[in-house]
């Protein structure tokens, strides 16, 4: 396999930058572009040791650097690996990379270091995918979920289920292949209860999938309401800046203003929309059409009402339009006298939150309502959970096969057929961990990584 090199730190100016070289010739390449200040000889350096020296290109000095050596198999990739840490200038790091490429390394592709770690058995595929989740985590909950996978929680659970399936399969094989031997008879009820238990374990791997997806991708959220109820003020309060125009004149948000904001553990992809109400104004009408479409496509609708006024015809009109949505009613202006008929609102909304967007009050209740609506609780973060569609589909296929197996046991006790479906379940789990997978899928998985990881 070729020796690869890439800049592993972001493509930006920083304190330090790291150029990573991995492969059989990693030390040979490093030796050609790095000269230690002391007596050290690069080719003789032990794993987990460093040297201080200069990186150079054909003898021409580039920068003072630290070289760290990792010896196979005790490295991230499982291969000999060298990391050169230099001053974090873009030009400096590019010069060192160029020197490495001139001296025998080839440019690493996206995710190639992690792909090699996978191919060399350092990680299973779910752990490799989790590396990307760790990198892209934006908050504690996301990081905790990603760390679970990176530490192999899903892999271990799938492996355990796979071993239990194999045990059933080998029991059936022994009994059917050697009828004359003194092998204990198959107990259909025991197999059924074992399959039911395996199914439960597998189902737990996807139970929190949607919560995880919401944590990773955020919730497409539309803030809607008639003019002047405080939509823009709420939007600004959540996004912490004055992006929407807030005025006393009704109808000032004519288009959709968007922002990604964090509400506790949850990321909301917020759209502040034009006030939905009856209007003759053509331009405003266009804004209202867009607002209605945005609400229709949103995963969460925050319907804002003015607590300072009784519900109006426009409010009821809005309620009818958003009726079937994942919706939270936000009664705003709690700092003023409350004239809204809360009991009427509660006929339409399961979740009602009272806030003062202007005074930043009640936002925690809004956060709790969002969590409740999307079933996000601390259990969602602490249970091993599939983190992408590929993993989810493998697990769903395995569950489907186990279900078929349970059906066969219940109806016919045809062990040949049971063998086939349980073998299918086993194959799906091998795909999950990447033990049995096509090159195209592997390439697809790693193409989503960044270069240098
Ligand atoms: P929008 O048309 O629904 O986007 O409403 P705005 O956010 O532009 O707010 C309309 C008016 O209500 C402005 O004068 C805001 O200052 C005021 N407002 C918004 N939120 C509150 C609140 O929580 N309390 C009070 N007292 N006034 C508010």
Short mmCIF file of C-alpha atoms and ligand atoms in Angstrom, two decimals:
data_model
loop_
_atom_site.label_atom_id
_atom_site.label_comp_id
_atom_site.label_asym_id
_atom_site.label_seq_id
_atom_site.Cartn_x
_atom_site.Cartn_y
_atom_site.Cartn_z
CA UNK A 1 0.00 0.00 0.00
CA UNK A 2 1.24 3.50 -0.79
CA UNK A 3 2.51 5.92 1.82
CA UNK A 4 0.05 8.80 2.17
CA UNK A 5 0.42 12.33 3.48
CA UNK A 6 -1.95 15.20 4.26
CA UNK A 7 -2.31 18.25 6.46
CA UNK A 8 -4.51 17.00 9.31
CA UNK A 9 -5.30 20.36 10.89
CA UNK A 10 -7.90 22.79 9.47
CA UNK A 11 -7.16 24.78 6.36
CA UNK A 12 -6.68 27.94 8.41
CA UNK A 13 -4.01 29.86 10.28
CA UNK A 14 -3.47 28.56 13.83
CA UNK A 15 -0.98 27.97 16.61
CA UNK A 16 0.30 24.74 15.11
CA UNK A 17 -0.41 22.61 12.06
CA UNK A 18 0.15 18.87 11.74
CA UNK A 19 1.25 17.03 8.62
CA UNK A 20 0.54 13.33 8.87
CA UNK A 21 2.39 10.66 6.90
CA UNK A 22 1.29 7.02 7.05
CA UNK A 23 2.47 3.84 5.36
CA UNK A 24 5.45 1.52 5.03
CA UNK A 25 7.73 4.34 3.92
CA UNK A 26 6.53 6.95 6.42
CA UNK A 27 9.83 7.06 8.31
CA UNK A 28 11.85 7.05 5.08
CA UNK A 29 9.86 10.04 3.82
CA UNK A 30 10.19 11.83 7.18
CA UNK A 31 13.93 11.20 7.18
CA UNK A 32 14.26 12.99 3.85
CA UNK A 33 12.40 16.12 4.92
CA UNK A 34 13.20 16.39 8.64
CA UNK A 35 16.59 16.82 10.28
CA UNK A 36 16.72 16.45 14.10
CA UNK A 37 18.80 19.04 15.96
CA UNK A 38 20.46 16.47 18.23
CA UNK A 39 21.92 13.04 17.64
CA UNK A 40 18.64 11.31 16.81
CA UNK A 41 18.35 9.33 13.58
CA UNK A 42 14.78 9.36 12.27
CA UNK A 43 14.89 5.80 10.90
CA UNK A 44 15.89 4.49 14.33
CA UNK A 45 13.29 6.36 16.38
CA UNK A 46 11.04 4.20 18.54
CA UNK A 47 7.26 4.46 18.50
CA UNK A 48 5.73 7.18 20.71
CA UNK A 49 8.89 9.28 20.62
CA UNK A 50 9.50 12.81 19.37
CA UNK A 51 12.39 14.76 17.94
CA UNK A 52 12.90 18.51 17.63
CA UNK A 53 14.44 19.67 14.37
CA UNK A 54 13.86 21.41 11.09
CA UNK A 55 11.66 20.47 8.19
CA UNK A 56 13.35 21.18 4.87
CA UNK A 57 12.83 20.79 1.16
CA UNK A 58 16.03 19.52 -0.51
CA UNK A 59 18.04 21.04 2.31
CA UNK A 60 16.23 24.35 2.16
CA UNK A 61 14.89 25.11 5.61
CA UNK A 62 11.09 25.43 5.98
CA UNK A 63 10.38 25.61 9.72
CA UNK A 64 11.29 24.41 13.21
CA UNK A 65 9.14 21.37 13.91
CA UNK A 66 8.47 18.42 16.18
CA UNK A 67 8.41 14.98 14.61
CA UNK A 68 6.35 12.33 16.42
CA UNK A 69 6.81 8.69 15.43
CA UNK A 70 4.23 5.92 15.81
CA UNK A 71 5.34 2.41 14.91
CA UNK A 72 2.95 -0.15 13.37
CA UNK A 73 0.67 -1.50 14.65
CA UNK A 74 0.49 1.04 17.49
CA UNK A 75 -0.74 3.99 15.48
CA UNK A 76 -4.11 5.38 14.42
CA UNK A 77 -3.89 3.71 11.00
CA UNK A 78 -2.10 0.59 12.23
CA UNK A 79 0.81 1.51 9.92
CA UNK A 80 4.08 3.33 10.57
CA UNK A 81 3.02 6.95 10.99
CA UNK A 82 4.90 10.22 11.38
CA UNK A 83 3.35 13.50 12.41
CA UNK A 84 5.21 16.72 11.83
CA UNK A 85 3.93 19.61 13.97
CA UNK A 86 4.98 22.97 12.58
CA UNK A 87 3.96 26.58 13.14
CA UNK A 88 0.37 26.88 12.02
CA UNK A 89 0.82 28.99 8.93
CA UNK A 90 -0.97 27.81 5.79
CA UNK A 91 2.10 28.34 3.63
CA UNK A 92 4.46 26.58 6.05
CA UNK A 93 2.30 23.48 6.31
CA UNK A 94 1.78 23.33 2.55
CA UNK A 95 5.56 23.54 1.97
CA UNK A 96 6.13 20.59 4.31
CA UNK A 97 3.38 18.58 2.65
CA UNK A 98 4.85 19.37 -0.75
CA UNK A 99 8.27 18.18 0.44
CA UNK A 100 6.71 14.92 1.68
CA UNK A 101 4.97 14.39 -1.67
CA UNK A 102 8.25 15.05 -3.52
CA UNK A 103 9.96 12.42 -1.43
CA UNK A 104 7.78 9.40 -1.93
CA UNK A 105 4.40 10.07 -0.29
CA UNK A 106 1.16 10.46 -2.23
CA UNK A 107 -1.71 12.76 -1.33
CA UNK A 108 -4.18 11.12 1.06
CA UNK A 109 -7.77 10.98 -0.09
CA UNK A 110 -10.72 12.04 2.09
CA UNK A 111 -10.82 9.87 5.20
CA UNK A 112 -7.97 7.68 3.99
CA UNK A 113 -6.18 7.54 7.36
CA UNK A 114 -9.38 6.30 9.02
CA UNK A 115 -10.09 3.97 6.09
CA UNK A 116 -6.68 2.39 6.64
CA UNK A 117 -7.42 2.08 10.36
CA UNK A 118 -10.59 0.20 9.37
CA UNK A 119 -8.85 -1.98 6.77
CA UNK A 120 -6.10 -2.78 9.28
CA UNK A 121 -8.66 -3.89 11.85
CA UNK A 122 -8.07 -1.00 14.28
CA UNK A 123 -11.74 0.05 14.09
CA UNK A 124 -14.95 -1.55 12.88
CA UNK A 125 -17.03 0.44 10.40
CA UNK A 126 -19.40 1.89 13.02
CA UNK A 127 -16.40 3.15 15.01
CA UNK A 128 -14.83 4.64 11.88
CA UNK A 129 -18.09 6.42 11.09
CA UNK A 130 -18.22 7.65 14.69
CA UNK A 131 -14.87 9.41 14.19
CA UNK A 132 -16.64 11.70 11.73
CA UNK A 133 -19.52 12.16 14.18
CA UNK A 134 -17.04 13.16 16.90
CA UNK A 135 -15.44 15.69 14.57
CA UNK A 136 -18.75 17.22 13.58
CA UNK A 137 -20.32 17.21 17.07
CA UNK A 138 -21.55 20.69 17.98
CA UNK A 139 -22.58 20.03 21.54
CA UNK A 140 -22.20 17.74 24.52
CA UNK A 141 -25.12 15.43 23.71
CA UNK A 142 -23.94 14.87 20.14
CA UNK A 143 -20.42 14.22 21.37
CA UNK A 144 -21.63 11.73 23.97
CA UNK A 145 -23.59 9.80 21.35
CA UNK A 146 -20.65 9.79 18.97
CA UNK A 147 -18.24 8.69 21.71
CA UNK A 148 -20.49 5.73 22.54
CA UNK A 149 -20.12 4.50 18.99
CA UNK A 150 -16.44 5.33 18.75
CA UNK A 151 -15.80 3.26 21.84
CA UNK A 152 -17.53 0.39 20.05
CA UNK A 153 -20.85 0.23 21.94
CA UNK A 154 -22.91 -0.54 18.81
CA UNK A 155 -20.26 -2.89 17.48
CA UNK A 156 -20.14 -4.85 20.75
CA UNK A 157 -23.90 -5.14 20.92
CA UNK A 158 -24.18 -6.24 17.28
CA UNK A 159 -21.32 -8.69 17.82
CA UNK A 160 -23.06 -10.15 20.86
CA UNK A 161 -26.29 -10.60 18.87
CA UNK A 162 -24.32 -12.11 16.03
CA UNK A 163 -22.67 -14.65 18.41
CA UNK A 164 -26.05 -15.58 19.83
CA UNK A 165 -27.45 -16.10 16.31
CA UNK A 166 -24.46 -18.27 15.44
CA UNK A 167 -25.08 -20.39 18.51
CA UNK A 168 -28.67 -21.03 17.39
CA UNK A 169 -27.49 -21.72 13.84
CA UNK A 170 -24.83 -24.19 14.96
CA UNK A 171 -27.34 -25.94 17.27
CA UNK A 172 -29.75 -26.40 14.36
CA UNK A 173 -26.94 -27.54 12.05
CA UNK A 174 -25.68 -30.12 14.55
CA UNK A 175 -29.15 -31.51 15.15
CA UNK A 176 -30.19 -31.69 11.49
CA UNK A 177 -26.83 -32.81 10.06
CA UNK A 178 -26.10 -35.53 12.63
CA UNK A 179 -29.47 -37.04 13.54
CA UNK A 180 -27.82 -40.24 14.77
CA UNK A 181 -25.52 -38.51 17.24
CA UNK A 182 -26.52 -37.93 20.81
CA UNK A 183 -27.30 -34.23 20.31
CA UNK A 184 -29.97 -32.56 22.46
CA UNK A 185 -33.21 -32.03 20.62
CA UNK A 186 -34.03 -28.48 19.49
CA UNK A 187 -36.38 -26.67 21.81
CA UNK A 188 -38.54 -24.37 19.63
CA UNK A 189 -39.71 -22.33 22.64
CA UNK A 190 -36.13 -21.78 23.78
CA UNK A 191 -35.13 -20.63 20.28
CA UNK A 192 -38.13 -18.35 20.09
CA UNK A 193 -37.38 -16.67 23.39
CA UNK A 194 -33.70 -16.29 22.47
CA UNK A 195 -34.69 -14.73 19.11
CA UNK A 196 -37.11 -12.39 20.90
CA UNK A 197 -34.32 -11.30 23.23
CA UNK A 198 -31.95 -10.71 20.30
CA UNK A 199 -34.65 -8.70 18.56
CA UNK A 200 -34.99 -6.51 21.65
CA UNK A 201 -31.25 -5.86 21.75
CA UNK A 202 -31.19 -4.93 18.07
CA UNK A 203 -34.26 -2.71 18.39
CA UNK A 204 -32.54 -0.79 21.20
CA UNK A 205 -29.85 0.20 18.70
CA UNK A 206 -32.35 2.14 16.60
CA UNK A 207 -34.88 3.23 19.24
CA UNK A 208 -33.20 6.61 19.66
CA UNK A 209 -32.19 7.01 16.04
CA UNK A 210 -34.54 9.93 15.41
CA UNK A 211 -33.43 11.76 18.55
CA UNK A 212 -29.82 11.29 17.44
CA UNK A 213 -30.57 12.50 13.93
CA UNK A 214 -32.25 15.57 15.38
CA UNK A 215 -29.23 16.24 17.56
CA UNK A 216 -26.89 15.90 14.59
CA UNK A 217 -28.90 17.65 11.91
CA UNK A 218 -31.01 20.07 13.94
CA UNK A 219 -34.75 20.63 13.60
CA UNK A 220 -36.15 22.62 10.69
CA UNK A 221 -38.26 25.11 12.67
CA UNK A 222 -40.68 27.78 11.47
CA UNK A 223 -41.76 30.62 13.75
CA UNK A 224 -45.24 31.64 12.67
CA UNK A 225 -47.98 33.88 13.97
CA UNK A 226 -49.98 36.92 13.00
CA UNK A 227 -48.14 40.25 12.74
CA UNK A 228 -46.82 41.93 15.88
CA UNK A 229 -47.08 38.97 18.26
CA UNK A 230 -43.28 39.01 18.72
CA UNK A 231 -42.00 36.43 16.21
CA UNK A 232 -38.95 38.47 15.26
CA UNK A 233 -38.26 39.34 18.88
CA UNK A 234 -38.33 35.61 19.71
CA UNK A 235 -36.14 34.83 16.70
CA UNK A 236 -33.63 37.46 17.82
CA UNK A 237 -33.79 36.31 21.41
CA UNK A 238 -32.98 32.73 20.32
CA UNK A 239 -30.30 33.71 17.86
CA UNK A 240 -28.82 36.33 20.13
CA UNK A 241 -28.60 39.02 17.48
CA UNK A 242 -30.76 41.59 15.70
CA UNK A 243 -31.19 39.90 12.35
CA UNK A 244 -34.94 40.19 11.96
CA UNK A 245 -36.42 43.66 11.90
CA UNK A 246 -38.39 44.32 15.08
CA UNK A 247 -40.84 47.21 14.96
CA UNK A 248 -44.26 48.19 16.18
CA UNK A 249 -45.51 48.37 12.58
CA UNK A 250 -47.29 45.16 11.65
CA UNK A 251 -45.90 43.18 8.70
CA UNK A 252 -42.23 44.14 8.78
CA UNK A 253 -40.82 40.63 8.23
CA UNK A 254 -41.79 40.16 4.61
CA UNK A 255 -39.54 37.29 3.61
CA UNK A 256 -38.01 34.41 5.51
CA UNK A 257 -35.01 35.10 7.74
CA UNK A 258 -32.99 32.01 8.65
CA UNK A 259 -30.53 31.19 11.39
CA UNK A 260 -29.18 28.10 13.09
CA UNK A 261 -29.42 28.42 16.84
CA UNK A 262 -28.74 26.17 19.78
CA UNK A 263 -31.44 25.68 22.39
CA UNK A 264 -29.73 23.63 25.11
CA UNK A 265 -28.76 20.34 23.48
CA UNK A 266 -30.89 20.91 20.42
CA UNK A 267 -30.01 22.79 17.27
CA UNK A 268 -32.92 24.58 15.63
CA UNK A 269 -32.70 25.61 12.01
CA UNK A 270 -34.96 28.61 12.53
CA UNK A 271 -37.00 30.47 9.96
CA UNK A 272 -38.69 33.68 11.01
CA UNK A 273 -41.61 34.25 8.65
CA UNK A 274 -43.97 37.03 7.65
CA UNK A 275 -47.03 37.40 9.88
CA UNK A 276 -49.84 35.18 8.60
CA UNK A 277 -53.09 37.17 8.34
CA UNK A 278 -55.68 38.43 5.87
CA UNK A 279 -54.19 41.13 3.68
CA UNK A 280 -54.85 43.00 0.42
CA UNK A 281 -51.19 44.00 0.07
CA UNK A 282 -49.72 41.95 -2.84
CA UNK A 283 -46.12 42.01 -1.64
CA UNK A 284 -47.14 41.09 1.88
CA UNK A 285 -49.35 38.34 0.40
CA UNK A 286 -46.28 36.80 -1.25
CA UNK A 287 -44.48 36.83 2.11
CA UNK A 288 -47.47 35.11 3.70
CA UNK A 289 -47.50 32.40 1.00
CA UNK A 290 -43.82 31.76 1.69
CA UNK A 291 -44.52 31.68 5.44
CA UNK A 292 -47.23 29.07 4.93
CA UNK A 293 -44.95 26.93 2.76
CA UNK A 294 -42.11 27.22 5.29
CA UNK A 295 -44.47 26.09 8.06
CA UNK A 296 -45.69 23.21 5.91
CA UNK A 297 -42.15 21.93 5.32
CA UNK A 298 -40.93 22.48 8.87
CA UNK A 299 -40.39 19.62 11.33
CA UNK A 300 -41.35 21.95 14.18
CA UNK A 301 -43.71 24.90 14.13
CA UNK A 302 -43.49 27.49 16.88
CA UNK A 303 -46.84 29.30 16.75
CA UNK A 304 -46.56 32.62 18.54
CA UNK A 305 -49.54 34.38 20.13
CA UNK A 306 -49.78 37.73 21.89
CA UNK A 307 -50.71 37.05 25.51
CA UNK A 308 -51.67 40.69 25.83
CA UNK A 309 -54.73 40.34 23.52
CA UNK A 310 -57.63 37.91 23.22
CA UNK A 311 -57.32 35.37 20.38
CA UNK A 312 -58.27 36.96 17.06
CA UNK A 313 -59.72 35.65 13.80
CA UNK A 314 -56.19 35.65 12.33
CA UNK A 315 -55.01 33.53 15.28
CA UNK A 316 -57.74 30.96 14.65
CA UNK A 317 -57.01 31.00 10.96
CA UNK A 318 -53.38 30.19 11.74
CA UNK A 319 -54.34 27.44 14.19
CA UNK A 320 -56.38 25.76 11.45
CA UNK A 321 -53.49 25.91 9.02
CA UNK A 322 -50.96 24.29 11.33
CA UNK A 323 -53.22 21.89 13.12
CA UNK A 324 -51.52 18.62 12.31
CA UNK A 325 -47.97 19.76 12.81
CA UNK A 326 -45.40 19.06 15.50
CA UNK A 327 -46.29 22.29 17.15
CA UNK A 328 -45.59 24.36 20.22
CA UNK A 329 -47.82 27.32 21.07
CA UNK A 330 -45.77 30.15 22.47
CA UNK A 331 -47.76 32.78 24.32
CA UNK A 332 -45.54 35.86 24.25
CA UNK A 333 -45.45 39.10 26.24
CA UNK A 334 -45.87 37.41 29.62
CA UNK A 335 -44.44 40.61 31.12
CA UNK A 336 -47.72 42.38 30.29
CA UNK A 337 -51.30 41.85 31.36
CA UNK A 338 -52.56 38.47 30.10
CA UNK A 339 -55.81 38.72 28.13
CA UNK A 340 -55.44 35.64 25.96
CA UNK A 341 -57.90 32.76 26.55
CA UNK A 342 -55.43 30.03 27.51
CA UNK A 343 -58.16 27.41 27.93
CA UNK A 344 -59.15 27.86 24.26
CA UNK A 345 -55.53 27.44 23.17
CA UNK A 346 -55.19 24.25 25.17
CA UNK A 347 -57.95 22.69 23.07
CA UNK A 348 -55.63 22.90 20.09
CA UNK A 349 -52.12 22.53 21.51
CA UNK A 350 -50.55 19.89 23.71
CA UNK A 351 -47.53 22.06 24.35
CA UNK A 352 -48.07 25.66 25.45
CA UNK A 353 -45.23 27.81 26.74
CA UNK A 354 -45.49 31.29 28.27
CA UNK A 355 -42.58 33.59 27.54
CA UNK A 356 -41.45 37.14 27.30
CA UNK A 357 -39.21 37.24 24.25
CA UNK A 358 -38.38 40.84 24.98
CA UNK A 359 -37.16 40.05 28.48
CA UNK A 360 -35.68 36.67 27.59
CA UNK A 361 -37.97 34.84 30.02
CA UNK A 362 -39.45 31.35 29.65
CA UNK A 363 -36.91 30.18 27.07
CA UNK A 364 -35.99 27.17 29.24
CA UNK A 365 -39.64 26.03 29.17
CA UNK A 366 -39.55 26.31 25.39
CA UNK A 367 -36.41 24.16 25.37
CA UNK A 368 -38.11 21.53 27.54
CA UNK A 369 -41.16 21.49 25.28
CA UNK A 370 -38.94 20.89 22.23
CA UNK A 371 -37.15 18.06 24.05
CA UNK A 372 -40.45 16.49 25.05
CA UNK A 373 -41.83 16.76 21.55
CA UNK A 374 -38.80 15.05 20.03
CA UNK A 375 -38.37 12.58 22.89
CA UNK A 376 -34.91 13.83 23.66
CA UNK A 377 -33.87 12.89 27.15
CA UNK A 378 -30.65 11.86 28.79
CA UNK A 379 -31.36 8.21 27.93
CA UNK A 380 -31.17 9.13 24.25
CA UNK A 381 -27.52 10.10 24.66
CA UNK A 382 -26.34 7.26 26.84
CA UNK A 383 -27.59 4.29 24.81
CA UNK A 384 -25.61 3.01 21.85
CA UNK A 385 -27.53 4.18 18.81
CA UNK A 386 -27.11 3.84 15.06
CA UNK A 387 -25.82 7.14 13.79
CA UNK A 388 -26.59 7.05 10.09
CA UNK A 389 -28.95 5.53 7.51
CA UNK A 390 -26.46 2.81 6.53
CA UNK A 391 -26.24 1.52 10.10
CA UNK A 392 -29.98 1.87 10.65
CA UNK A 393 -30.80 -0.11 7.49
CA UNK A 394 -28.41 -2.94 8.42
CA UNK A 395 -30.06 -3.22 11.84
CA UNK A 396 -33.57 -3.03 10.39
CA UNK A 397 -32.74 -5.80 7.93
CA UNK A 398 -31.38 -7.95 10.75
CA UNK A 399 -34.55 -7.33 12.81
CA UNK A 400 -36.71 -8.21 9.82
CA UNK A 401 -34.88 -11.53 9.37
CA UNK A 402 -35.13 -12.32 13.10
CA UNK A 403 -38.88 -11.58 12.91
CA UNK A 404 -39.17 -13.99 10.02
CA UNK A 405 -37.31 -16.53 12.10
CA UNK A 406 -39.76 -16.10 14.98
CA UNK A 407 -42.63 -16.53 12.49
CA UNK A 408 -41.14 -19.77 11.17
CA UNK A 409 -40.66 -21.21 14.65
CA UNK A 410 -44.24 -20.33 15.58
CA UNK A 411 -45.84 -21.77 12.48
CA UNK A 412 -43.83 -24.59 11.03
CA UNK A 413 -40.62 -25.48 12.82
CA UNK A 414 -38.99 -25.80 9.39
CA UNK A 415 -35.37 -25.62 10.43
CA UNK A 416 -33.97 -25.30 6.89
CA UNK A 417 -36.00 -22.12 6.38
CA UNK A 418 -35.00 -20.87 9.84
CA UNK A 419 -31.36 -21.45 8.95
CA UNK A 420 -31.70 -19.27 5.87
CA UNK A 421 -33.32 -16.28 7.57
CA UNK A 422 -31.00 -16.36 10.59
CA UNK A 423 -28.07 -16.50 8.23
CA UNK A 424 -29.50 -13.37 6.54
CA UNK A 425 -29.69 -11.66 9.94
CA UNK A 426 -26.07 -12.61 10.58
CA UNK A 427 -25.02 -11.19 7.19
CA UNK A 428 -26.75 -7.87 7.95
CA UNK A 429 -24.82 -7.59 11.21
CA UNK A 430 -21.55 -8.34 9.43
CA UNK A 431 -22.40 -5.52 7.03
CA UNK A 432 -23.04 -3.22 9.97
CA UNK A 433 -19.58 -3.79 11.40
CA UNK A 434 -18.02 -3.75 7.94
CA UNK A 435 -16.77 -7.35 8.14
CA UNK A 436 -18.70 -8.19 5.01
CA UNK A 437 -19.09 -5.21 2.80
CA UNK A 438 -18.44 -4.15 -0.78
CA UNK A 439 -15.58 -1.85 -1.68
CA UNK A 440 -18.11 0.64 -3.09
CA UNK A 441 -19.82 0.98 0.30
CA UNK A 442 -16.46 1.42 2.06
CA UNK A 443 -15.48 4.12 -0.45
CA UNK A 444 -18.83 5.82 0.01
CA UNK A 445 -18.49 5.87 3.79
CA UNK A 446 -15.02 7.39 3.75
CA UNK A 447 -15.72 9.89 0.99
CA UNK A 448 -17.75 11.82 3.58
CA UNK A 449 -14.64 12.40 5.69
CA UNK A 450 -12.29 15.33 5.44
CA UNK A 451 -8.80 15.01 3.98
CA UNK A 452 -6.24 14.39 6.72
CA UNK A 453 -8.60 12.32 8.94
P1 LIG B 1 -43.60 40.16 14.75
O1 LIG B 1 -44.30 41.04 13.80
O2 LIG B 1 -44.46 39.05 15.20
O3 LIG B 1 -42.27 39.68 14.27
O4 LIG B 1 -43.36 41.04 16.08
P2 LIG B 1 -42.06 41.83 16.57
O5 LIG B 1 -41.05 40.88 17.08
O6 LIG B 1 -41.67 42.78 15.51
O7 LIG B 1 -42.66 42.57 17.83
C1 LIG B 1 -43.78 43.45 17.75
C2 LIG B 1 -43.79 44.37 18.93
O8 LIG B 1 -43.99 43.64 20.13
C3 LIG B 1 -42.48 45.12 19.13
O9 LIG B 1 -42.77 46.44 19.59
C4 LIG B 1 -41.78 44.34 20.22
O10 LIG B 1 -40.90 45.13 20.99
C5 LIG B 1 -42.97 43.91 21.06
N1 LIG B 1 -42.67 42.69 21.83
C6 LIG B 1 -42.15 41.54 21.34
N2 LIG B 1 -42.00 40.64 22.36
C7 LIG B 1 -42.43 41.24 23.48
C8 LIG B 1 -42.51 40.83 24.85
O11 LIG B 1 -42.13 39.73 25.26
N3 LIG B 1 -43.04 41.73 25.72
C9 LIG B 1 -43.46 42.97 25.33
N4 LIG B 1 -43.96 43.76 26.25
N5 LIG B 1 -43.38 43.39 24.06
C10 LIG B 1 -42.88 42.55 23.14
#
